[in-house]
Tab-separated table of C-alpha atoms in Angstrom:
chain	number	residue	atom	x	y	z
A	3	UNK	CA	-21.511	-11.483	16.694
A	4	UNK	CA	-20.196	-8.164	16.177
A	5	UNK	CA	-20.585	-5.858	17.732
A	6	UNK	CA	-18.982	-7.579	21.035
A	7	UNK	CA	-21.103	-6.802	24.127
A	8	UNK	CA	-19.483	-4.437	26.671
A	9	UNK	CA	-20.062	-3.816	30.409
A	10	UNK	CA	-23.007	-1.843	31.095
A	11	UNK	CA	-21.696	1.170	33.250
A	12	UNK	CA	-24.626	3.437	35.284
A	13	UNK	CA	-25.091	5.852	37.782
A	14	UNK	CA	-26.781	5.246	40.910
A	15	UNK	CA	-27.822	6.837	44.309
A	16	UNK	CA	-27.829	4.370	46.929
A	17	UNK	CA	-25.869	1.067	46.997
A	18	UNK	CA	-27.305	-2.202	45.988
A	19	UNK	CA	-27.771	-5.142	48.795
A	20	UNK	CA	-25.723	-8.454	47.583
A	21	UNK	CA	-23.770	-6.853	45.291
A	22	UNK	CA	-20.367	-7.359	45.090
A	23	UNK	CA	-18.619	-3.881	46.137
A	24	UNK	CA	-15.545	-1.749	45.245
A	25	UNK	CA	-13.521	0.763	47.168
A	26	UNK	CA	-10.925	3.096	45.489
A	27	UNK	CA	-8.085	3.390	47.393
A	28	UNK	CA	-5.851	6.505	46.829
A	29	UNK	CA	-2.340	7.296	47.782
A	30	UNK	CA	-2.334	9.341	50.648
A	31	UNK	CA	0.554	11.562	52.394
A	32	UNK	CA	2.117	8.796	54.303
A	33	UNK	CA	0.690	5.824	52.294
A	34	UNK	CA	-2.508	4.181	51.436
A	35	UNK	CA	-5.722	5.787	53.263
A	36	UNK	CA	-6.942	2.445	54.426
A	37	UNK	CA	-9.009	4.129	57.092
A	38	UNK	CA	-12.166	5.118	54.658
A	39	UNK	CA	-11.980	1.561	53.034
A	40	UNK	CA	-12.068	-0.481	56.417
A	41	UNK	CA	-14.954	1.856	57.368
A	42	UNK	CA	-16.885	1.036	54.067
A	43	UNK	CA	-16.707	-2.519	54.462
A	44	UNK	CA	-16.950	-2.629	57.998
A	45	UNK	CA	-13.585	-3.962	59.012
A	46	UNK	CA	-10.280	-3.613	60.757
A	47	UNK	CA	-7.537	-2.177	58.967
A	48	UNK	CA	-5.453	-4.970	60.030
A	49	UNK	CA	-7.375	-7.156	57.531
A	50	UNK	CA	-6.438	-4.750	54.656
A	51	UNK	CA	-2.983	-4.643	55.775
A	52	UNK	CA	-2.744	-8.557	55.944
A	53	UNK	CA	-4.186	-8.998	52.658
A	54	UNK	CA	-1.651	-6.583	51.433
A	55	UNK	CA	-3.674	-3.874	49.775
A	56	UNK	CA	-1.938	-1.260	47.917
A	57	UNK	CA	-2.831	1.881	46.250
A	58	UNK	CA	-0.676	1.827	43.337
A	59	UNK	CA	-3.514	1.916	39.941
A	60	UNK	CA	-4.795	-1.190	39.036
A	61	UNK	CA	-3.722	-3.166	41.947
A	62	UNK	CA	-7.311	-5.270	43.372
A	63	UNK	CA	-7.408	-7.054	46.248
A	64	UNK	CA	-10.631	-9.190	47.165
A	65	UNK	CA	-11.511	-8.611	50.740
A	66	UNK	CA	-13.063	-11.575	52.767
A	67	UNK	CA	-16.442	-10.306	54.265
A	68	UNK	CA	-18.804	-12.604	56.835
A	69	UNK	CA	-21.266	-15.221	55.341
A	70	UNK	CA	-18.981	-15.887	52.368
A	71	UNK	CA	-19.553	-12.346	51.072
A	72	UNK	CA	-16.458	-10.907	49.648
A	73	UNK	CA	-15.726	-7.114	48.292
A	74	UNK	CA	-12.543	-5.548	46.325
A	75	UNK	CA	-9.956	-2.440	47.160
A	76	UNK	CA	-8.472	-1.071	43.980
A	77	UNK	CA	-5.899	1.103	43.889
A	78	UNK	CA	-6.324	4.668	41.889
A	79	UNK	CA	-2.856	5.967	42.432
A	80	UNK	CA	-2.826	9.769	42.845
A	81	UNK	CA	-6.265	9.969	41.266
A	82	UNK	CA	-5.006	10.953	37.876
A	83	UNK	CA	-7.616	9.790	34.853
A	84	UNK	CA	-5.209	7.635	33.357
A	85	UNK	CA	-5.199	5.663	36.605
A	86	UNK	CA	-8.692	5.683	37.112
A	87	UNK	CA	-8.920	3.907	33.957
A	88	UNK	CA	-6.544	1.307	34.286
A	89	UNK	CA	-8.151	0.735	38.046
A	90	UNK	CA	-11.662	0.121	35.985
A	91	UNK	CA	-9.878	-2.135	33.754
A	92	UNK	CA	-8.502	-4.116	36.307
A	93	UNK	CA	-11.563	-4.817	38.158
A	94	UNK	CA	-13.372	-5.567	34.947
A	95	UNK	CA	-10.746	-8.629	34.749
A	96	UNK	CA	-11.104	-9.273	38.399
A	97	UNK	CA	-14.668	-10.024	38.106
A	98	UNK	CA	-13.759	-12.653	35.244
A	99	UNK	CA	-11.427	-14.359	37.303
A	100	UNK	CA	-13.676	-14.652	40.266
A	101	UNK	CA	-16.548	-15.730	38.213
A	102	UNK	CA	-14.467	-18.104	36.602
A	103	UNK	CA	-13.866	-19.974	39.947
A	104	UNK	CA	-17.181	-21.189	40.472
A	105	UNK	CA	-18.554	-20.188	37.125
A	106	UNK	CA	-20.543	-17.642	38.865
A	107	UNK	CA	-19.544	-15.054	41.890
A	108	UNK	CA	-20.256	-16.097	45.853
A	109	UNK	CA	-22.827	-14.044	48.181
A	110	UNK	CA	-26.511	-13.844	47.911
A	111	UNK	CA	-28.404	-13.406	44.876
A	112	UNK	CA	-30.651	-10.395	43.878
A	113	UNK	CA	-32.962	-10.620	40.949
A	114	UNK	CA	-32.718	-7.636	39.022
A	115	UNK	CA	-35.107	-9.119	36.177
A	116	UNK	CA	-31.417	-9.806	33.897
A	117	UNK	CA	-28.251	-11.108	34.666
A	118	UNK	CA	-27.648	-12.449	38.168
A	119	UNK	CA	-26.381	-10.742	40.916
A	120	UNK	CA	-23.074	-12.656	39.685
A	121	UNK	CA	-22.571	-10.485	37.006
A	122	UNK	CA	-22.852	-7.123	38.583
A	123	UNK	CA	-20.377	-4.962	40.722
A	124	UNK	CA	-20.992	-1.679	42.256
A	125	UNK	CA	-17.811	0.745	43.107
A	126	UNK	CA	-18.528	3.892	45.698
A	127	UNK	CA	-17.045	6.694	43.960
A	128	UNK	CA	-15.351	9.210	46.553
A	129	UNK	CA	-17.469	12.828	47.072
A	130	UNK	CA	-16.091	15.273	44.813
A	131	UNK	CA	-14.659	13.087	42.196
A	132	UNK	CA	-13.965	14.753	38.983
A	133	UNK	CA	-16.084	14.250	35.546
A	134	UNK	CA	-12.665	13.326	34.189
A	135	UNK	CA	-12.019	10.637	36.356
A	136	UNK	CA	-15.779	9.080	36.051
A	137	UNK	CA	-15.663	8.837	32.414
A	138	UNK	CA	-12.334	7.306	32.382
A	139	UNK	CA	-13.438	4.791	34.940
A	140	UNK	CA	-16.373	3.831	32.939
A	141	UNK	CA	-13.899	3.570	29.767
A	142	UNK	CA	-11.635	1.357	31.837
A	143	UNK	CA	-15.016	-1.012	32.913
A	144	UNK	CA	-16.034	-0.955	29.559
A	145	UNK	CA	-13.053	-2.205	27.625
A	146	UNK	CA	-10.812	-3.871	30.369
A	147	UNK	CA	-12.529	-7.158	29.932
A	148	UNK	CA	-13.095	-7.161	25.609
A	149	UNK	CA	-12.670	-10.372	24.335
A	150	UNK	CA	-13.070	-12.026	20.694
A	151	UNK	CA	-13.055	-15.122	20.161
A	152	UNK	CA	-14.569	-17.177	17.202
A	153	UNK	CA	-15.533	-20.448	19.029
A	154	UNK	CA	-17.879	-22.958	19.568
A	155	UNK	CA	-17.651	-23.082	23.089
A	156	UNK	CA	-20.482	-21.417	25.211
A	157	UNK	CA	-19.318	-17.773	26.320
A	158	UNK	CA	-17.645	-18.071	29.958
A	159	UNK	CA	-19.464	-15.716	32.350
A	160	UNK	CA	-18.453	-12.231	32.713
A	161	UNK	CA	-19.056	-8.820	34.436
A	162	UNK	CA	-22.241	-7.248	32.383
A	163	UNK	CA	-23.088	-4.411	34.544
A	164	UNK	CA	-21.077	-1.857	36.606
A	165	UNK	CA	-22.790	0.507	39.048
A	166	UNK	CA	-21.117	3.689	39.856
A	167	UNK	CA	-22.751	4.801	43.364
A	168	UNK	CA	-22.754	8.436	43.898
A	169	UNK	CA	-25.082	11.323	44.386
A	170	UNK	CA	-23.529	13.304	42.136
A	171	UNK	CA	-26.306	13.333	38.880
A	172	UNK	CA	-24.038	15.752	36.827
A	173	UNK	CA	-21.888	12.467	36.454
A	174	UNK	CA	-24.219	10.704	34.218
A	175	UNK	CA	-23.440	12.893	30.993
A	176	UNK	CA	-19.566	11.814	31.144
A	177	UNK	CA	-20.501	8.275	31.669
A	178	UNK	CA	-22.844	8.029	28.807
A	179	UNK	CA	-20.229	10.059	26.676
A	180	UNK	CA	-17.669	7.136	27.815
A	181	UNK	CA	-19.911	4.655	26.854
A	182	UNK	CA	-19.820	5.919	23.560
A	183	UNK	CA	-16.211	6.144	23.062
A	184	UNK	CA	-16.168	2.442	24.226
A	185	UNK	CA	-18.639	1.490	21.849
A	186	UNK	CA	-16.495	3.028	19.078
A	187	UNK	CA	-13.380	1.456	20.331
A	188	UNK	CA	-14.856	-1.826	20.785
A	189	UNK	CA	-16.310	-2.037	17.319
A	190	UNK	CA	-12.906	-1.107	15.600
A	191	UNK	CA	-11.526	-3.861	17.874
A	192	UNK	CA	-14.201	-6.407	16.462
A	193	UNK	CA	-13.128	-5.706	12.943
A	194	UNK	CA	-9.480	-5.850	13.175
A	195	UNK	CA	-9.946	-9.290	15.165
A	196	UNK	CA	-12.016	-10.673	12.477
A	197	UNK	CA	-9.879	-13.471	10.542
A	198	UNK	CA	-9.297	-12.512	7.103
A	199	UNK	CA	-11.006	-15.802	5.239
A	200	UNK	CA	-14.123	-13.863	6.502
A	201	UNK	CA	-13.435	-10.081	6.315
A	202	UNK	CA	-12.934	-9.911	2.549
A	203	UNK	CA	-13.336	-6.285	1.424
A	204	UNK	CA	-17.192	-6.805	0.536
A	205	UNK	CA	-17.722	-8.426	4.134
A	206	UNK	CA	-15.925	-5.428	5.760
A	207	UNK	CA	-17.838	-2.821	4.163
A	208	UNK	CA	-21.085	-4.576	4.146
A	209	UNK	CA	-20.993	-4.957	7.403
A	210	UNK	CA	-20.307	-1.439	8.407
A	211	UNK	CA	-23.294	-0.337	6.029
A	212	UNK	CA	-25.482	-2.511	7.757
A	213	UNK	CA	-24.577	-1.165	11.177
A	214	UNK	CA	-24.673	2.735	9.884
A	215	UNK	CA	-28.385	1.606	8.707
A	216	UNK	CA	-28.806	1.044	12.343
A	217	UNK	CA	-28.327	4.703	13.361
A	218	UNK	CA	-31.018	7.454	12.293
A	219	UNK	CA	-29.412	9.587	10.156
A	220	UNK	CA	-26.391	8.203	9.142
A	221	UNK	CA	-26.470	6.834	5.150
A	222	UNK	CA	-23.744	4.366	3.946
A	223	UNK	CA	-22.898	3.460	0.438
A	224	UNK	CA	-20.541	0.646	-0.690
A	225	UNK	CA	-18.771	1.460	-4.442
A	226	UNK	CA	-17.993	-1.947	-5.959
A	227	UNK	CA	-15.222	-2.634	-8.611
A	228	UNK	CA	-17.112	-1.551	-11.755
A	229	UNK	CA	-18.105	1.340	-10.477
A	230	UNK	CA	-14.339	2.060	-8.820
A	231	UNK	CA	-13.124	1.133	-12.659
A	232	UNK	CA	-15.825	3.413	-14.195
A	233	UNK	CA	-14.843	6.373	-11.985
A	234	UNK	CA	-10.977	5.813	-12.528
A	235	UNK	CA	-9.990	4.146	-8.700
A	236	UNK	CA	-6.983	3.155	-10.065
A	237	UNK	CA	-4.941	3.001	-6.944
A	238	UNK	CA	-7.931	0.630	-5.318
A	239	UNK	CA	-8.262	-1.166	-8.711
A	240	UNK	CA	-4.349	-1.483	-8.567
A	241	UNK	CA	-3.761	-2.867	-4.840
A	242	UNK	CA	-6.977	-5.128	-4.817
A	243	UNK	CA	-6.442	-6.545	-8.432
A	244	UNK	CA	-4.306	-9.697	-7.352
A	245	UNK	CA	-7.067	-10.861	-5.069
A	246	UNK	CA	-9.974	-13.226	-6.007
A	247	UNK	CA	-12.024	-10.652	-3.416
A	248	UNK	CA	-12.526	-7.530	-5.437
A	249	UNK	CA	-12.299	-4.367	-3.773
A	250	UNK	CA	-14.748	-1.574	-2.325
A	251	UNK	CA	-14.999	1.843	-1.622
A	252	UNK	CA	-17.332	2.594	1.862
A	253	UNK	CA	-18.655	5.859	1.732
A	254	UNK	CA	-20.556	7.164	5.253
A	255	UNK	CA	-22.202	10.177	5.448
A	256	UNK	CA	-23.599	12.216	8.508
A	257	UNK	CA	-25.324	15.341	8.139
A	258	UNK	CA	-27.031	16.846	11.224
A	259	UNK	CA	-29.664	19.590	10.202
A	260	UNK	CA	-28.133	22.269	12.703
A	261	UNK	CA	-24.599	21.100	11.780
A	262	UNK	CA	-22.161	24.124	12.033
A	263	UNK	CA	-18.062	24.307	11.065
A	264	UNK	CA	-16.338	22.626	8.494
A	265	UNK	CA	-17.350	19.511	6.289
A	266	UNK	CA	-14.861	17.271	7.633
A	267	UNK	CA	-14.095	14.260	5.735
A	268	UNK	CA	-12.335	11.008	7.264
A	269	UNK	CA	-10.292	8.993	5.102
A	270	UNK	CA	-9.565	5.172	7.031
A	271	UNK	CA	-7.031	2.376	5.366
A	272	UNK	CA	-9.325	-0.934	4.581
A	273	UNK	CA	-6.564	-3.603	3.331
A	274	UNK	CA	-8.339	-6.490	4.876
A	275	UNK	CA	-5.462	-8.464	4.500
A	276	UNK	CA	-2.034	-7.539	3.242
A	277	UNK	CA	0.571	-10.275	1.739
A	278	UNK	CA	2.643	-7.209	0.261
A	279	UNK	CA	1.741	-8.582	-2.782
A	280	UNK	CA	5.188	-8.816	-5.440
A	281	UNK	CA	6.917	-7.392	-2.665
A	282	UNK	CA	5.772	-10.144	-0.238
A	283	UNK	CA	6.072	-9.760	3.291
A	284	UNK	CA	8.284	-12.429	5.292
A	285	UNK	CA	5.991	-15.581	6.345
A	286	UNK	CA	6.636	-14.732	10.276
A	287	UNK	CA	4.120	-12.306	11.656
A	288	UNK	CA	2.239	-11.709	8.489
A	289	UNK	CA	-0.791	-13.663	10.101
A	290	UNK	CA	-1.399	-10.374	11.842
A	291	UNK	CA	-1.977	-8.455	8.643
A	292	UNK	CA	-5.731	-8.923	9.286
A	293	UNK	CA	-5.668	-6.091	11.219
A	294	UNK	CA	-4.207	-3.694	8.664
A	295	UNK	CA	-7.591	-2.331	8.118
A	296	UNK	CA	-7.525	-0.785	11.628
A	297	UNK	CA	-7.345	2.760	10.389
A	298	UNK	CA	-10.930	2.081	8.489
A	299	UNK	CA	-11.817	0.732	11.385
A	300	UNK	CA	-11.530	3.114	13.848
A	301	UNK	CA	-12.993	5.680	10.943
A	302	UNK	CA	-16.023	3.339	10.818
A	303	UNK	CA	-16.161	3.163	14.913
A	304	UNK	CA	-15.952	6.871	15.205
A	305	UNK	CA	-18.821	7.469	12.711
A	306	UNK	CA	-21.427	5.541	14.373
A	307	UNK	CA	-20.687	7.211	17.874
A	308	UNK	CA	-20.769	10.405	16.054
A	309	UNK	CA	-24.115	10.011	14.761
A	310	UNK	CA	-25.367	8.402	17.867
A	311	UNK	CA	-24.305	11.641	19.942
A	312	UNK	CA	-25.863	13.531	17.415
A	313	UNK	CA	-22.953	15.801	17.050
A	314	UNK	CA	-23.760	18.948	15.034
A	315	UNK	CA	-20.442	18.472	12.359
A	316	UNK	CA	-21.209	17.407	8.807
A	317	UNK	CA	-18.762	14.372	8.333
A	318	UNK	CA	-18.078	12.194	5.852
A	319	UNK	CA	-16.496	9.329	6.174
A	320	UNK	CA	-14.308	7.300	2.912
A	321	UNK	CA	-12.990	3.691	3.549
A	322	UNK	CA	-11.209	2.324	0.619
A	323	UNK	CA	-11.111	-1.328	1.059
A	324	UNK	CA	-9.050	-4.085	-0.775
A	325	UNK	CA	-6.786	-7.325	-0.476
A	326	UNK	CA	-3.252	-7.071	-1.360
A	327	UNK	CA	-2.583	-10.386	-2.530
A	328	UNK	CA	0.028	-12.060	-4.805
A	329	UNK	CA	-1.043	-13.524	-8.080
A	330	UNK	CA	-0.582	-13.377	-11.881
A	331	UNK	CA	-3.124	-10.175	-11.999
A	332	UNK	CA	-1.260	-8.190	-8.914
A	333	UNK	CA	0.124	-4.914	-9.391
A	334	UNK	CA	3.974	-4.764	-10.236
A	335	UNK	CA	7.138	-2.689	-9.025
A	336	UNK	CA	7.748	-0.509	-11.875
A	337	UNK	CA	3.721	0.304	-12.679
A	338	UNK	CA	2.361	3.840	-13.325
A	339	UNK	CA	-1.199	4.137	-11.580
A	340	UNK	CA	-3.320	6.660	-12.446
A	341	UNK	CA	-5.609	7.762	-9.484
A	342	UNK	CA	-8.956	9.290	-9.037
A	343	UNK	CA	-8.418	12.887	-10.576
A	344	UNK	CA	-5.723	12.072	-13.014
A	345	UNK	CA	-2.557	12.139	-10.777
A	346	UNK	CA	-0.270	9.168	-11.627
A	347	UNK	CA	2.098	7.056	-8.840
A	348	UNK	CA	5.168	5.363	-9.922
A	349	UNK	CA	5.250	2.109	-7.727
A	350	UNK	CA	8.171	1.036	-6.447
A	351	UNK	CA	6.821	-1.244	-3.619
A	352	UNK	CA	3.605	-3.214	-3.929
A	353	UNK	CA	3.973	-3.656	0.414
A	354	UNK	CA	3.043	0.223	0.213
A	355	UNK	CA	-0.431	-0.330	-0.696
A	356	UNK	CA	-1.850	1.489	2.039
A	357	UNK	CA	-1.139	5.102	0.206
A	358	UNK	CA	-2.033	4.052	-2.946
A	359	UNK	CA	-6.056	3.060	-1.921
A	360	UNK	CA	-6.094	6.417	0.149
A	361	UNK	CA	-4.845	8.562	-2.487
A	362	UNK	CA	-7.676	7.800	-4.324
A	363	UNK	CA	-10.036	8.230	-1.451
A	364	UNK	CA	-8.349	11.738	-0.369
A	365	UNK	CA	-9.009	13.207	-3.654
A	366	UNK	CA	-12.312	12.034	-4.071
A	367	UNK	CA	-13.190	13.447	-0.928
A	368	UNK	CA	-11.691	16.584	-1.910
A	369	UNK	CA	-13.647	17.013	-5.077
A	370	UNK	CA	-16.538	14.919	-4.608
A	371	UNK	CA	-17.547	15.611	-1.274
A	372	UNK	CA	-16.151	19.012	-1.412
A	373	UNK	CA	-14.639	18.917	2.149
A	374	UNK	CA	-13.329	21.488	3.798
A	375	UNK	CA	-10.742	19.555	6.083
A	376	UNK	CA	-9.457	16.121	5.845
A	377	UNK	CA	-7.862	13.435	8.276
A	378	UNK	CA	-6.595	10.229	7.295
A	379	UNK	CA	-6.076	7.450	9.631
A	380	UNK	CA	-3.770	4.180	8.503
A	381	UNK	CA	-1.349	1.785	9.904
A	382	UNK	CA	0.899	2.913	7.110
A	383	UNK	CA	4.664	2.389	8.050
A	384	UNK	CA	6.577	0.161	10.236
A	385	UNK	CA	8.824	3.450	10.448
A	386	UNK	CA	6.337	5.126	13.169
A	387	UNK	CA	6.822	1.611	15.213
A	388	UNK	CA	10.413	2.562	15.051
A	389	UNK	CA	9.734	6.404	15.988
A	390	UNK	CA	7.302	6.090	18.569
A	391	UNK	CA	7.038	2.757	19.767
A	392	UNK	CA	3.669	0.392	19.935
A	393	UNK	CA	1.297	3.135	22.197
A	394	UNK	CA	1.462	6.399	20.565
A	395	UNK	CA	0.364	7.590	17.443
A	396	UNK	CA	2.217	9.965	15.340
A	397	UNK	CA	0.256	12.773	13.950
A	398	UNK	CA	1.198	14.928	10.671
A	399	UNK	CA	-0.458	17.946	9.714
A	400	UNK	CA	-0.366	20.957	7.650
A	401	UNK	CA	-1.888	23.469	10.187
A	402	UNK	CA	-0.181	23.397	13.649
A	403	UNK	CA	-3.625	23.977	15.220
A	404	UNK	CA	-5.102	21.269	13.956
A	405	UNK	CA	-2.149	19.066	15.342
A	406	UNK	CA	-2.849	20.258	18.594
A	407	UNK	CA	-6.667	19.984	18.773
A	408	UNK	CA	-6.065	16.153	17.434
A	409	UNK	CA	-3.839	15.476	20.114
A	410	UNK	CA	-5.899	17.235	22.659
A	411	UNK	CA	-8.875	15.256	21.992
A	412	UNK	CA	-6.860	12.187	22.529
A	413	UNK	CA	-5.611	13.554	25.503
A	414	UNK	CA	-8.743	13.567	26.642
A	415	UNK	CA	-9.881	10.415	25.811
A	416	UNK	CA	-6.986	8.516	27.080
A	417	UNK	CA	-4.763	8.112	23.741
A	418	UNK	CA	-1.316	9.029	23.234
A	419	UNK	CA	-0.350	11.067	19.920
A	420	UNK	CA	2.582	12.751	19.113
A	421	UNK	CA	3.674	15.621	16.835
A	422	UNK	CA	5.413	14.460	13.687
A	423	UNK	CA	7.374	16.585	11.090
A	424	UNK	CA	6.346	17.138	6.968
A	425	UNK	CA	9.980	17.793	6.533
A	426	UNK	CA	10.069	20.176	3.323
A	427	UNK	CA	13.812	19.061	2.467
A	428	UNK	CA	11.928	15.870	1.194
A	429	UNK	CA	9.374	17.135	-1.015
A	430	UNK	CA	11.430	16.626	-4.411
A	431	UNK	CA	11.850	13.251	-3.532
A	432	UNK	CA	7.944	12.323	-3.932
A	433	UNK	CA	8.417	13.652	-7.369
A	434	UNK	CA	8.447	10.968	-9.923
A	435	UNK	CA	10.519	10.116	-12.889
A	436	UNK	CA	7.871	8.404	-14.846
A	437	UNK	CA	5.012	9.484	-13.204
A	438	UNK	CA	3.712	12.560	-11.184
A	439	UNK	CA	4.592	11.131	-7.694
A	440	UNK	CA	6.956	8.523	-6.476
A	441	UNK	CA	5.077	6.060	-4.643
A	442	UNK	CA	8.618	4.983	-2.128
A	443	UNK	CA	10.367	7.864	-1.988
A	444	UNK	CA	13.953	7.329	-0.149
A	445	UNK	CA	14.475	9.165	3.135
A	446	UNK	CA	12.572	8.554	6.685
A	447	UNK	CA	9.485	6.229	6.005
A	448	UNK	CA	7.146	7.984	7.520
A	449	UNK	CA	7.437	11.641	6.910
A	450	UNK	CA	7.710	10.314	3.098
A	451	UNK	CA	4.846	8.545	3.279
A	452	UNK	CA	2.770	11.535	4.752
A	453	UNK	CA	4.581	13.683	2.292
A	454	UNK	CA	3.180	11.201	-0.535
A	455	UNK	CA	-0.301	11.785	0.660
A	456	UNK	CA	-0.088	15.456	0.928
A	457	UNK	CA	-0.031	15.482	-2.627
A	458	UNK	CA	-3.450	14.512	-3.165
A	459	UNK	CA	-4.982	16.838	-0.675
A	460	UNK	CA	-4.955	19.556	-3.025
A	461	UNK	CA	-3.870	22.125	-0.299
A	462	UNK	CA	-6.795	21.611	2.089
A	463	UNK	CA	-5.952	21.643	5.814
A	464	UNK	CA	-5.288	18.079	6.444
A	465	UNK	CA	-3.792	15.472	9.155
A	466	UNK	CA	-2.455	12.052	8.912
A	467	UNK	CA	-2.606	9.760	11.697
A	468	UNK	CA	-0.328	6.879	11.352
A	469	UNK	CA	-1.127	4.153	13.691
A	470	UNK	CA	1.149	1.304	12.918
A	471	UNK	CA	2.540	0.855	16.481
A	472	UNK	CA	-0.760	1.336	18.947
A	473	UNK	CA	-3.135	-0.390	16.493
A	474	UNK	CA	-2.563	-3.979	17.719
A	475	UNK	CA	-0.979	-5.070	21.211
A	476	UNK	CA	0.640	-7.886	22.300
A	477	UNK	CA	-0.221	-7.921	25.896
A	478	UNK	CA	-2.854	-6.338	27.921
A	479	UNK	CA	-2.348	-3.087	29.570
A	480	UNK	CA	-4.820	-0.082	30.687
A	481	UNK	CA	-7.838	-0.649	28.772
A	482	UNK	CA	-6.246	-2.432	26.208
A	483	UNK	CA	-5.862	-5.928	25.397
A	484	UNK	CA	-3.795	-8.127	23.363
A	485	UNK	CA	-4.674	-8.076	19.708
A	486	UNK	CA	-6.652	-4.978	17.808
A	487	UNK	CA	-6.627	-2.115	20.056
A	488	UNK	CA	-9.062	0.220	18.298
A	489	UNK	CA	-6.921	3.087	19.039
A	490	UNK	CA	-8.040	6.307	17.044
A	491	UNK	CA	-11.878	5.680	16.864
A	492	UNK	CA	-12.521	7.637	20.090
A	493	UNK	CA	-9.621	10.333	19.206
A	494	UNK	CA	-11.610	10.891	15.870
A	495	UNK	CA	-15.031	10.881	17.822
A	496	UNK	CA	-13.598	13.785	20.682
A	497	UNK	CA	-12.217	15.656	17.685
A	498	UNK	CA	-15.621	16.059	15.932
A	499	UNK	CA	-16.888	16.833	19.307
A	500	UNK	CA	-14.491	19.769	19.398
A	501	UNK	CA	-15.465	20.968	16.265
A	502	UNK	CA	-18.926	21.019	17.154
A	503	UNK	CA	-18.372	23.167	20.275
A	504	UNK	CA	-16.331	25.398	18.216
A	505	UNK	CA	-18.940	26.000	15.870
């Protein structure tokens, strides 16, 4: 079922009887501050020392209490936002483990008219906690135990609701905002994790359109292969030509009546499976290419959240979607492809398909949608995985202020970005011999791919986000779980929010 259900996080003024309680444990000047925790649970400090409680962020220990009850102590380190996010994720995972022991948590039950008490958790927030810390905690709780499986087995018990106990009513707003960040991220994860025998371009764009139709004010249009051919989208058609599942172009539009600032066009790569085409990929690891539409998934998740939040910015999202398969109708190295708008590309490697479909969409965003500002997101180059590893995205931008704003947005939502250069010395290499541009120019792969895309932005302010590394994880860390990560979705939401505030 998509979207996957997430932990609901809410703010309450008073603790609930019978609901397992977690107490955060910060670093102190001379070690963990155990006295407040002992007081909260009405236990001796010696008990906390005996079970080995630690203040390291994300360290969770179960505290045995009278009458078979229990609580948790969770370390938050020095209390930075990232550490609260890690703590929230660790608590969500610890709850699942506890529920898995008996099928439900121990302790008295309380009827809230919804799930049993076993599926609830409450956290006593310290006085004076900041809004950034609370939103990070809520994000970790919502995403830390995310799980996507295609199975005929019953769903295992899990944490359904987390209650943040505090007298500060102003913390409701950052929690609500974090819920939307989490929803955007989780939907992007769902789409990336869906198997490609289901997730062809028609299913991918059609599901996104259906979900968009459930959000007031957000409109969706899916363009089929005939429309693409009639309007000259040669890049999308070339990449999708080798598959039995024809390509699509998804358009999402958010047009608030009180919009201010620039018209932002987001473009997300939507390759639902990538064999590499004639330039065939190695078999090892090819199954992971189901996540090659993670950029498009991030854009879709972000757009739904932008609309639900009612952000006062005009935003259009374009997701060109295709399967890059190998067959007699596949495009070839040496082909010359004519893109939307007329510019031509000389193909050097059919496995560089992402830039081919993105080129069409970028020009379409400029000419048809009259963009003021362009941001694209793609799992574009393996070179970025080498340059930045698997947890940091690269930002290429024509405007230093645009780069900074995107990176700052990432900082606020817990996603790491690093500025990358558009090195002008490599611009000439992008020029083609048989065509206007060369699809695979020599030089540093991440840089030259970005320079290729810049050729289709027609001089507008533009940023390219390469998420080849952080779009997928092979193990859990902080609020990330193995599989598609949903990386970039919430950065985009926060970036749009910053444009709304700028006016």
